[in-house]
Short mmCIF file of C-alpha atoms in Angstrom, two decimals:
data_model
loop_
_atom_site.label_atom_id
_atom_site.label_comp_id
_atom_site.label_asym_id
_atom_site.label_seq_id
_atom_site.Cartn_x
_atom_site.Cartn_y
_atom_site.Cartn_z
CA MET G 1 0.39 0.56 -0.08
CA ARG G 2 3.15 2.29 0.90
CA GLN G 3 4.34 1.87 -3.02
CA LYS G 4 1.36 2.64 -4.72
CA THR G 5 0.35 5.13 -2.40
CA LYS G 6 3.81 6.36 -3.16
CA ARG G 7 3.37 6.09 -7.25
CA LEU G 8 -0.06 7.63 -7.09
CA LYS G 9 1.97 11.15 -5.77
CA HIS G 10 4.48 10.73 -8.32
CA LEU G 11 1.82 10.97 -11.08
CA PHE G 12 -0.31 13.42 -9.66
CA VAL G 13 2.51 15.54 -8.80
CA PHE G 14 3.88 15.09 -13.13
CA ILE G 15 0.51 15.62 -14.57
CA LEU G 16 0.46 18.92 -12.03
CA VAL G 17 3.37 20.59 -13.71
CA ILE G 18 2.09 19.70 -17.38
CA THR G 19 -1.30 20.20 -16.38
CA PHE G 20 -1.71 24.45 -16.31
CA ILE G 21 -4.38 27.29 -15.50
CA SER G 22 -6.21 28.72 -18.59
CA ILE G 23 -8.22 31.60 -19.96
CA SER G 24 -10.59 32.41 -22.16
CA CYS G 25 -8.98 33.62 -25.12
CA LYS G 26 -8.87 37.44 -26.97
CA ASN G 27 -8.45 38.22 -30.41
CA THR G 28 -4.96 40.29 -30.03
CA ALA G 29 -2.30 39.46 -28.31
CA SER G 30 -1.62 42.30 -26.28
CA THR G 31 -3.47 40.35 -23.39
CA VAL G 32 -1.18 37.85 -21.45
CA PRO G 33 -2.54 35.12 -20.76
CA SER G 34 -1.48 33.17 -17.40
CA GLY G 35 -1.18 29.36 -17.72
CA TYR G 36 0.34 27.52 -20.43
CA GLN G 37 1.45 30.64 -22.82
CA GLY G 38 2.66 28.55 -25.59
CA GLN G 39 6.24 28.27 -27.53
CA GLY G 40 8.62 31.73 -29.09
CA ALA G 41 8.40 33.57 -32.15
CA ASN G 42 9.92 30.66 -34.66
CA PRO G 43 13.34 31.10 -36.27
CA ILE G 44 14.27 31.33 -38.51
CA VAL G 45 15.25 28.49 -40.64
CA SER G 46 16.83 26.09 -43.68
CA THR G 47 14.52 23.87 -45.58
CA LYS G 48 16.54 21.83 -47.28
CA THR G 49 16.65 18.80 -47.06
CA LYS G 50 19.35 17.25 -44.46
CA PRO G 51 20.71 14.17 -43.36
CA ILE G 52 18.67 11.26 -40.71
CA GLN G 53 19.52 8.76 -38.88
CA ARG G 54 17.21 5.11 -39.03
CA GLN G 55 16.89 3.79 -36.40
CA TRP G 56 16.98 -0.11 -36.36
CA LYS G 57 14.79 -2.93 -37.01
CA GLY G 58 14.99 -5.04 -35.06
CA THR G 59 13.90 -7.95 -31.72
CA TRP G 60 16.87 -7.71 -28.55
CA SER G 61 16.56 -10.80 -26.67
CA PHE G 62 17.68 -10.53 -23.05
CA GLN G 63 17.98 -13.22 -20.43
CA ASP G 64 19.05 -16.34 -22.86
CA SER G 65 16.59 -15.66 -24.32
CA ILE G 66 13.46 -15.03 -21.92
CA VAL G 67 12.79 -11.41 -22.69
CA PHE G 68 12.21 -9.53 -25.71
CA PHE G 69 11.98 -5.93 -26.69
CA ASP G 70 10.78 -4.78 -30.19
CA ASN G 71 10.00 -2.83 -32.90
CA GLN G 72 9.78 -3.31 -35.89
CA PHE G 73 6.20 -2.37 -36.74
CA GLN G 74 4.77 0.68 -38.66
CA GLY G 75 5.63 3.83 -36.01
CA ALA G 76 7.48 2.27 -33.58
CA ARG G 77 10.70 3.43 -31.91
CA LEU G 78 13.11 2.27 -29.88
CA ASN G 79 16.93 3.07 -30.50
CA GLY G 80 18.90 0.86 -27.57
CA VAL G 81 17.72 -1.71 -25.00
CA ALA G 82 19.92 -2.67 -21.63
CA TYR G 83 19.88 -5.29 -19.26
CA ASP G 84 20.35 -4.36 -15.72
CA GLY G 85 20.09 -6.95 -13.79
CA ASP G 86 17.16 -7.97 -11.29
CA ASN G 87 14.64 -7.53 -14.58
CA HIS G 88 15.64 -3.94 -14.95
CA TYR G 89 16.33 -2.17 -18.04
CA THR G 90 17.07 0.92 -19.70
CA LEU G 91 16.25 2.41 -22.87
CA LEU G 92 17.09 4.69 -25.22
CA ILE G 93 15.19 6.94 -26.74
CA THR G 94 16.39 8.68 -30.21
CA ALA G 95 15.94 11.84 -32.40
CA GLU G 96 16.64 11.35 -36.65
CA ASN G 97 18.39 13.81 -36.34
CA THR G 98 18.95 17.32 -34.75
CA PRO G 99 18.72 20.25 -33.53
CA ILE G 100 15.26 19.10 -32.88
CA ASN G 101 11.89 19.87 -31.18
CA PRO G 102 11.06 17.87 -27.24
CA SER G 103 9.21 15.64 -28.58
CA PRO G 104 10.92 12.42 -28.04
CA TRP G 105 8.66 9.64 -29.47
CA TYR G 106 8.94 6.40 -28.37
CA ALA G 107 6.32 3.20 -29.39
CA PHE G 108 7.57 -1.11 -29.32
CA LYS G 109 6.44 -4.34 -28.17
CA VAL G 110 7.71 -6.13 -25.78
CA TRP G 111 6.95 -9.45 -24.57
CA ALA G 112 8.50 -12.85 -21.44
CA ASN G 113 8.71 -16.60 -22.25
CA LYS G 114 7.55 -17.29 -18.88
CA PRO G 115 5.68 -14.99 -17.10
CA GLN G 116 7.53 -12.39 -14.80
CA GLU G 117 7.46 -8.85 -13.64
CA VAL G 118 9.99 -6.24 -15.35
CA VAL G 119 11.32 -2.52 -15.61
CA LEU G 120 11.50 -0.46 -18.30
CA GLN G 121 13.52 3.05 -17.43
CA LEU G 122 12.79 5.63 -20.61
CA THR G 123 16.14 7.94 -20.73
CA TYR G 124 15.86 9.90 -24.07
CA GLN G 125 18.61 12.14 -26.25
CA ASN G 126 19.15 15.00 -25.03
CA SER G 127 15.66 15.84 -24.69
CA ARG G 128 12.98 15.16 -20.77
CA SER G 129 9.82 12.56 -20.73
CA ARG G 130 6.92 14.97 -22.30
CA TYR G 131 4.51 11.60 -23.30
CA TYR G 132 2.79 9.60 -20.15
CA PRO G 133 2.82 6.02 -21.36
CA LYS G 134 -0.27 4.31 -23.68
CA ILE G 135 0.06 0.59 -22.77
CA SER G 136 -1.78 -2.47 -25.49
CA LYS G 137 -2.54 -6.13 -26.03
CA ASP G 138 -3.35 -5.24 -29.82
CA GLY G 139 -1.84 -2.42 -31.53
CA LEU G 140 -5.72 -0.89 -31.59
CA HIS G 141 -6.62 -0.28 -28.63
CA PHE G 142 -4.40 1.88 -26.30
CA ASN G 143 -5.34 2.72 -22.61
CA ALA G 144 -3.03 5.70 -20.18
CA LEU G 145 -0.61 3.64 -17.87
CA ASP G 146 -1.75 2.72 -14.29
CA SER G 147 -1.44 4.87 -11.91
CA THR G 148 1.01 1.99 -9.70
CA GLN G 149 3.28 0.54 -12.33
CA PHE G 150 4.38 4.48 -13.20
CA LYS G 151 7.73 6.80 -11.81
CA PRO G 152 9.00 9.89 -12.73
CA ILE G 153 12.38 10.34 -12.41
CA GLY G 154 14.73 13.80 -11.75
CA LEU G 155 11.61 15.97 -11.89
CA GLY G 156 11.32 19.13 -13.19
CA GLU G 157 11.81 22.66 -11.60
CA GLY G 158 9.80 24.83 -14.27
CA ALA G 159 6.67 26.26 -14.63
CA TYR G 160 5.12 23.80 -17.36
CA GLY G 161 6.52 22.08 -20.81
CA LEU G 162 9.78 20.94 -20.99
CA ALA G 163 10.84 22.32 -17.22
CA ALA G 164 8.41 21.00 -15.50
CA ALA G 165 9.24 17.16 -16.87
CA PRO G 166 11.18 14.62 -15.19
CA GLU G 167 13.85 13.80 -16.85
CA ALA G 168 13.40 9.66 -17.00
CA VAL G 169 10.92 7.68 -16.58
CA GLU G 170 10.27 3.46 -14.66
CA ILE G 171 7.30 2.14 -16.03
CA THR G 172 6.56 -1.49 -14.71
CA LEU G 173 4.72 -4.75 -16.58
CA GLN G 174 3.77 -7.80 -15.70
CA LEU G 175 4.73 -9.59 -19.63
CA ASP G 176 4.47 -13.17 -20.76
CA GLN G 177 3.47 -14.54 -23.84
CA GLN G 178 1.54 -12.04 -26.19
CA PRO G 179 2.65 -9.09 -26.31
CA THR G 180 2.43 -5.22 -24.33
CA TRP G 181 2.44 -2.72 -27.41
CA ILE G 182 4.37 0.42 -25.24
CA SER G 183 3.96 4.53 -27.21
CA ALA G 184 3.94 7.82 -26.61
CA GLN G 185 0.69 8.42 -28.12
CA GLU G 186 -1.98 5.96 -29.78
CA LEU G 187 -1.21 4.42 -32.60
CA TYR G 188 -1.85 5.70 -35.98
CA ALA G 189 0.73 4.66 -38.82
CA SER G 190 -0.53 6.01 -42.58
CA PRO G 191 -2.64 2.40 -42.79
CA ARG G 192 -4.42 2.77 -40.41
CA ILE G 193 -5.26 7.04 -41.32
CA THR G 194 -5.61 5.18 -44.78
CA GLN G 195 -8.38 2.51 -43.49
CA TRP G 196 -10.09 5.30 -42.01
CA VAL G 197 -10.05 7.28 -45.59
CA ASP G 198 -11.36 4.84 -47.18
CA SER G 199 -13.89 4.60 -45.23
CA LEU G 200 -15.43 7.81 -45.17
CA ALA G 201 -14.94 8.01 -48.80
CA GLN G 202 -17.59 5.63 -49.76
CA ARG G 203 -19.96 8.17 -49.06
CA PRO G 204 -21.24 9.25 -52.37
CA PHE G 205 -19.91 13.25 -51.58
CA ILE G 206 -17.10 12.25 -50.21
CA SER G 207 -14.06 11.17 -52.35
CA LYS G 208 -10.31 10.46 -52.37
CA SER G 209 -7.92 11.38 -54.01
CA ILE G 210 -3.84 10.98 -54.52
CA ILE G 211 -1.77 14.93 -54.99
CA GLY G 212 2.03 13.65 -54.30
CA LYS G 213 4.19 11.47 -53.00
CA SER G 214 6.50 11.73 -50.22
CA ARG G 215 9.98 12.23 -49.55
CA GLU G 216 9.92 7.85 -49.71
CA GLY G 217 7.23 7.55 -51.90
CA ARG G 218 3.94 7.66 -49.44
CA ASP G 219 0.74 8.44 -50.78
CA LEU G 220 -0.46 11.88 -50.24
CA GLU G 221 -3.85 11.70 -49.75
CA MET G 222 -6.51 14.60 -49.63
CA LEU G 223 -10.01 14.07 -49.06
CA GLU G 224 -12.90 16.26 -50.79
CA ILE G 225 -15.73 16.15 -48.90
CA LYS G 226 -19.39 18.45 -50.70
CA ALA G 227 -22.41 17.91 -52.06
CA GLU G 228 -22.80 20.21 -54.73
CA GLU G 229 -19.99 22.12 -57.03
CA THR G 230 -19.58 25.25 -55.09
CA GLU G 231 -16.71 28.11 -54.81
CA GLN G 232 -15.86 28.40 -51.46
CA ALA G 233 -14.11 25.90 -49.36
CA LEU G 234 -12.15 25.36 -46.51
CA ILE G 235 -8.68 23.72 -45.75
CA VAL G 236 -8.13 20.78 -42.84
CA ILE G 237 -4.71 19.70 -42.38
CA SER G 238 -2.80 17.43 -39.48
CA ARG G 239 -0.30 14.55 -38.21
CA GLN G 240 3.05 17.22 -39.50
CA HIS G 241 4.55 16.91 -36.80
CA PRO G 242 4.27 12.54 -36.46
CA PRO G 243 3.77 12.32 -32.03
CA GLU G 244 0.67 15.25 -32.49
CA VAL G 245 -2.27 12.45 -32.21
CA SER G 246 -4.02 14.37 -29.69
CA GLY G 247 -4.96 16.56 -32.80
CA PHE G 248 -5.44 14.50 -35.64
CA LEU G 249 -7.89 12.89 -33.00
CA ALA G 250 -9.62 15.82 -32.25
CA MET G 251 -9.28 17.17 -37.08
CA LYS G 252 -10.56 13.42 -36.83
CA THR G 253 -13.80 13.85 -35.25
CA PHE G 254 -13.91 17.65 -36.46
CA VAL G 255 -14.44 15.93 -39.97
CA GLU G 256 -16.85 13.51 -39.23
CA THR G 257 -19.01 15.97 -38.10
CA LEU G 258 -18.56 18.08 -41.41
CA ALA G 259 -19.60 14.58 -43.09
CA GLY G 260 -22.29 14.15 -40.82
CA ASP G 261 -25.40 13.56 -41.68
CA SER G 262 -27.09 16.69 -39.07
CA GLU G 263 -29.08 19.39 -41.16
CA LEU G 264 -26.82 21.98 -40.77
CA ALA G 265 -23.97 19.77 -42.08
CA LYS G 266 -26.65 18.86 -44.96
CA THR G 267 -26.94 22.68 -45.39
CA PHE G 268 -22.91 23.10 -44.97
CA ARG G 269 -22.09 20.74 -47.88
CA LYS G 270 -24.00 22.39 -50.66
CA GLN G 271 -22.03 25.28 -50.19
CA PHE G 272 -18.94 25.21 -49.18
CA THR G 273 -16.51 22.61 -49.73
CA VAL G 274 -13.65 21.51 -47.85
CA TYR G 275 -10.49 19.67 -48.45
CA ASN G 276 -8.51 17.49 -45.61
CA MET G 277 -5.26 16.13 -46.27
CA PRO G 278 -4.82 13.98 -42.44
CA LEU G 279 -1.26 12.67 -43.04
CA VAL G 280 0.66 15.17 -44.34
CA ASN G 281 3.79 13.76 -42.52
CA PRO G 282 3.31 9.54 -43.25
CA ASP G 283 7.18 8.90 -43.41
CA GLY G 284 7.98 10.64 -40.28
CA VAL G 285 4.86 9.41 -38.74
CA ASP G 286 5.70 5.56 -40.00
CA ASN G 287 9.42 5.53 -39.57
CA GLY G 288 8.79 6.92 -35.46
CA HIS G 289 9.80 10.45 -36.01
CA TRP G 290 10.20 12.42 -32.95
CA ARG G 291 9.31 15.59 -35.44
CA HIS G 292 10.88 16.37 -39.75
CA ASN G 293 10.20 14.13 -42.27
CA MET G 294 12.46 12.21 -44.15
CA GLY G 295 14.30 14.47 -45.40
CA GLY G 296 15.15 15.78 -41.64
CA ILE G 297 12.44 18.83 -41.86
CA ASP G 298 10.59 20.54 -39.48
CA LEU G 299 7.90 20.25 -42.77
CA ASN G 300 5.74 23.77 -40.37
CA ARG G 301 8.60 25.24 -41.40
CA ASP G 302 8.80 25.10 -45.18
CA TRP G 303 5.23 27.22 -45.88
CA GLU G 304 7.78 30.19 -47.36
CA ALA G 305 11.21 28.00 -49.62
CA PHE G 306 8.69 24.58 -50.55
CA GLU G 307 11.29 22.58 -49.99
CA GLN G 308 10.43 18.77 -49.23
CA PRO G 309 7.02 17.02 -51.22
CA GLU G 310 5.17 17.25 -49.19
CA THR G 311 4.77 21.05 -48.08
CA ARG G 312 5.22 21.46 -52.39
CA ALA G 313 2.39 18.97 -52.30
CA ILE G 314 -0.46 21.03 -50.90
CA ARG G 315 1.05 24.13 -52.06
CA ASP G 316 0.46 22.97 -56.05
CA PHE G 317 -3.29 21.95 -55.02
CA LEU G 318 -4.48 25.51 -53.64
CA LYS G 319 -2.96 26.05 -56.14
CA ARG G 320 -4.78 24.14 -59.35
CA LYS G 321 -7.83 24.67 -57.23
CA THR G 322 -7.55 28.57 -56.88
CA SER G 323 -7.10 28.25 -60.87
CA ASN G 324 -10.11 26.21 -61.36
CA GLY G 325 -12.24 29.45 -58.97
CA GLN G 326 -12.09 27.55 -56.25
CA GLN G 327 -12.27 30.58 -53.20
CA PHE G 328 -10.33 29.36 -49.96
CA VAL G 329 -12.33 30.87 -47.57
CA PHE G 330 -11.07 29.15 -44.29
CA GLY G 331 -7.32 27.12 -43.08
CA VAL G 332 -7.52 25.31 -39.82
CA ASP G 333 -3.75 23.12 -39.26
CA PHE G 334 -4.90 20.67 -36.70
CA HIS G 335 -1.65 20.27 -33.48
CA SER G 336 -0.47 19.13 -30.11
CA THR G 337 1.45 20.63 -27.72
CA TRP G 338 1.51 20.30 -23.71
CA ASP G 339 -2.01 21.80 -23.40
CA ASP G 340 -4.58 23.62 -26.18
CA ILE G 341 -4.12 26.55 -27.49
CA TYR G 342 -4.92 28.95 -30.36
CA TYR G 343 -1.70 30.18 -32.67
CA PRO G 344 -3.88 32.74 -34.34
CA LEU G 345 -2.53 35.90 -36.69
CA ASP G 346 -3.30 39.48 -34.90
CA SER G 347 -6.38 41.44 -36.11
CA THR G 348 -3.36 44.63 -36.10
CA ILE G 349 -1.51 41.69 -39.72
CA THR G 350 -4.91 40.71 -40.90
CA GLY G 351 -7.75 43.22 -40.90
CA PRO G 352 -11.18 42.57 -40.85
CA LYS G 353 -10.19 39.72 -42.81
CA GLY G 354 -8.73 37.36 -39.56
CA LEU G 355 -11.81 38.49 -36.91
CA PRO G 356 -13.77 35.14 -38.31
CA VAL G 357 -11.19 33.11 -36.60
CA PHE G 358 -11.10 34.90 -33.57
CA ASP G 359 -15.22 34.38 -33.97
CA TRP G 360 -14.59 30.58 -33.94
CA ILE G 361 -12.95 30.64 -31.11
CA ASN G 362 -14.90 32.41 -28.61
CA ARG G 363 -18.15 29.95 -30.14
CA ILE G 364 -15.81 27.68 -28.48
CA ASN G 365 -14.67 28.35 -25.41
CA THR G 366 -18.94 29.66 -25.34
CA ARG G 367 -19.92 25.67 -25.73
CA LEU G 368 -17.01 25.05 -24.15
CA PRO G 369 -16.90 26.82 -21.07
CA SER G 370 -15.61 23.71 -18.91
CA LYS G 371 -12.19 24.70 -20.88
CA LYS G 372 -10.80 27.90 -21.38
CA THR G 373 -7.94 27.71 -24.03
CA ASN G 374 -5.50 30.79 -24.71
CA THR G 375 -4.87 32.23 -27.59
CA ILE G 376 -1.96 33.40 -28.69
CA ALA G 377 -2.00 35.91 -31.84
CA SER G 378 1.67 36.51 -33.80
CA LYS G 379 2.84 40.42 -35.67
CA LYS G 380 5.14 38.37 -37.51
CA LEU G 381 3.11 37.75 -41.56
CA TYR G 382 6.62 37.86 -43.38
CA PRO G 383 8.53 34.76 -43.86
CA THR G 384 5.38 32.41 -43.71
CA MET G 385 7.34 29.49 -42.98
CA VAL G 386 4.30 28.28 -40.53
CA SER G 387 0.38 26.73 -43.00
CA ARG G 388 -1.05 29.51 -41.87
CA ASN G 389 0.94 32.51 -42.64
CA HIS G 390 0.90 31.28 -46.55
CA PHE G 391 -3.07 30.18 -46.04
CA PHE G 392 -3.49 33.60 -45.29
CA ALA G 393 -0.83 35.62 -46.95
CA VAL G 394 -1.21 34.13 -51.06
CA TYR G 395 -5.40 33.65 -50.46
CA LYS G 396 -5.72 35.25 -47.63
CA MET G 397 -7.98 32.80 -46.10
CA PRO G 398 -8.79 33.35 -42.17
CA ALA G 399 -7.01 30.75 -40.97
CA LEU G 400 -5.12 29.39 -37.93
CA VAL G 401 -3.17 26.71 -35.60
CA PHE G 402 -5.38 24.58 -33.77
CA GLU G 403 -3.21 22.83 -31.31
CA LEU G 404 -4.45 20.59 -28.04
CA GLY G 405 -3.19 19.16 -25.10
CA ASP G 406 -0.34 16.21 -25.18
CA HIS G 407 -2.56 14.99 -21.94
CA THR G 408 -6.52 16.08 -23.35
CA PRO G 409 -8.57 13.74 -22.01
CA ARG G 410 -10.15 11.56 -25.80
CA PRO G 411 -13.73 12.08 -25.01
CA PHE G 412 -13.29 15.65 -24.88
CA LEU G 413 -10.62 15.90 -27.69
CA LYS G 414 -13.64 14.31 -29.22
CA LYS G 415 -16.69 16.60 -28.29
CA LYS G 416 -13.89 19.33 -28.93
CA GLY G 417 -13.49 18.45 -32.26
CA ARG G 418 -17.52 17.60 -33.08
CA VAL G 419 -18.50 22.12 -31.18
CA ALA G 420 -15.37 23.28 -33.54
CA ALA G 421 -16.83 22.48 -36.63
CA GLU G 422 -20.28 23.20 -35.84
CA THR G 423 -19.88 26.48 -34.13
CA LEU G 424 -17.56 27.38 -37.97
CA MET G 425 -20.11 25.78 -40.00
CA GLN G 426 -22.53 28.16 -37.82
CA LEU G 427 -20.27 30.84 -38.69
CA LEU G 428 -19.46 30.45 -42.40
CA LEU G 429 -22.55 29.80 -43.56
CA GLU G 430 -23.86 33.26 -41.87
CA GLY G 431 -21.78 34.54 -44.27
CA GLU G 432 -18.87 36.53 -41.52
CA THR G 433 -16.75 35.56 -44.54
CA ASP G 434 -17.17 37.11 -47.03
#
């Protein structure tokens, strides 16, 4: 009982330092929010292709082939394992290249020929522990690891974000011959996302197209949702950064709501076309990257130079559609970070054209008063670098980066995705983007 109480205390401290007080959004950047205040200004970086280090794929075996670790599946990340004795193992998680955002993704399988308890210590290259472990017995259905099986090591001294996270974590598992999956977030690699895309494309008003190929040759899939030919359109994208699953999950429900059977959705699809690219970075996702594509680049810094094939594909797609008379009236880029937050462009840059973004945020917050979310508006448009800036600079469409917290409860992610879709449909049908 004392050990369980101690671990519960560790878990409480860990969650406390990564859960932040937030306030309702405002429509300029002048208001100073409390709680998680987002990242600072993005530095200007080159997006020319850089080398990456591919992880070795295989199976590690220990104790005379009794305990096994494996990373031979899409989305896996495990770079090394050392046996320390007494059923304790140290696992090394390294990045595809550096410098890199501290998003240490991990995913692996572990099992034993003889039932036994093991303790695994997760350590990271030049980073700290960002993601609370998820556990699964089939690789599809994941739950957060039980608190009694979790112990943070070396808690940070900061108020939030990486500075508050522990240096490493220990997890305790009961192993048997059936593999156990341990992952930083739920596993949604490209085959699973393609399956979701194909299921939606069965509906008569939804079609799928391939708009390009990734650096490794994977399909870049685009959904088109419409009831009839329309002039106005939205662009919705996700997973520029591989580990950002919570943003993808909210986006998934968001798109399903736009494609739903409600009278609101049916009316909306008669006036607006929705283009959705759910997986911008399939190479990074399938290779278990922390942040980058196979060109070693953060794709959400490549919306100025367009050095990478994934961002070029979306750029060229938007050009083709607008040359054929399509008018893009809204853009949403779903991401994940330490807590829910919105990143629009400041109205001092956009003028009245950008105000619908803030109207939308306010409507979401009104519908979801239990979760107040900060808004950090950028006052810098050029160089565009990120998708939001490119969308507005070139097409004058209101746009934002829609961030969900890594640890935001999954039922709330679905609710927020649904509410975000419903309020945006209402807003656009009112003609506030004219």
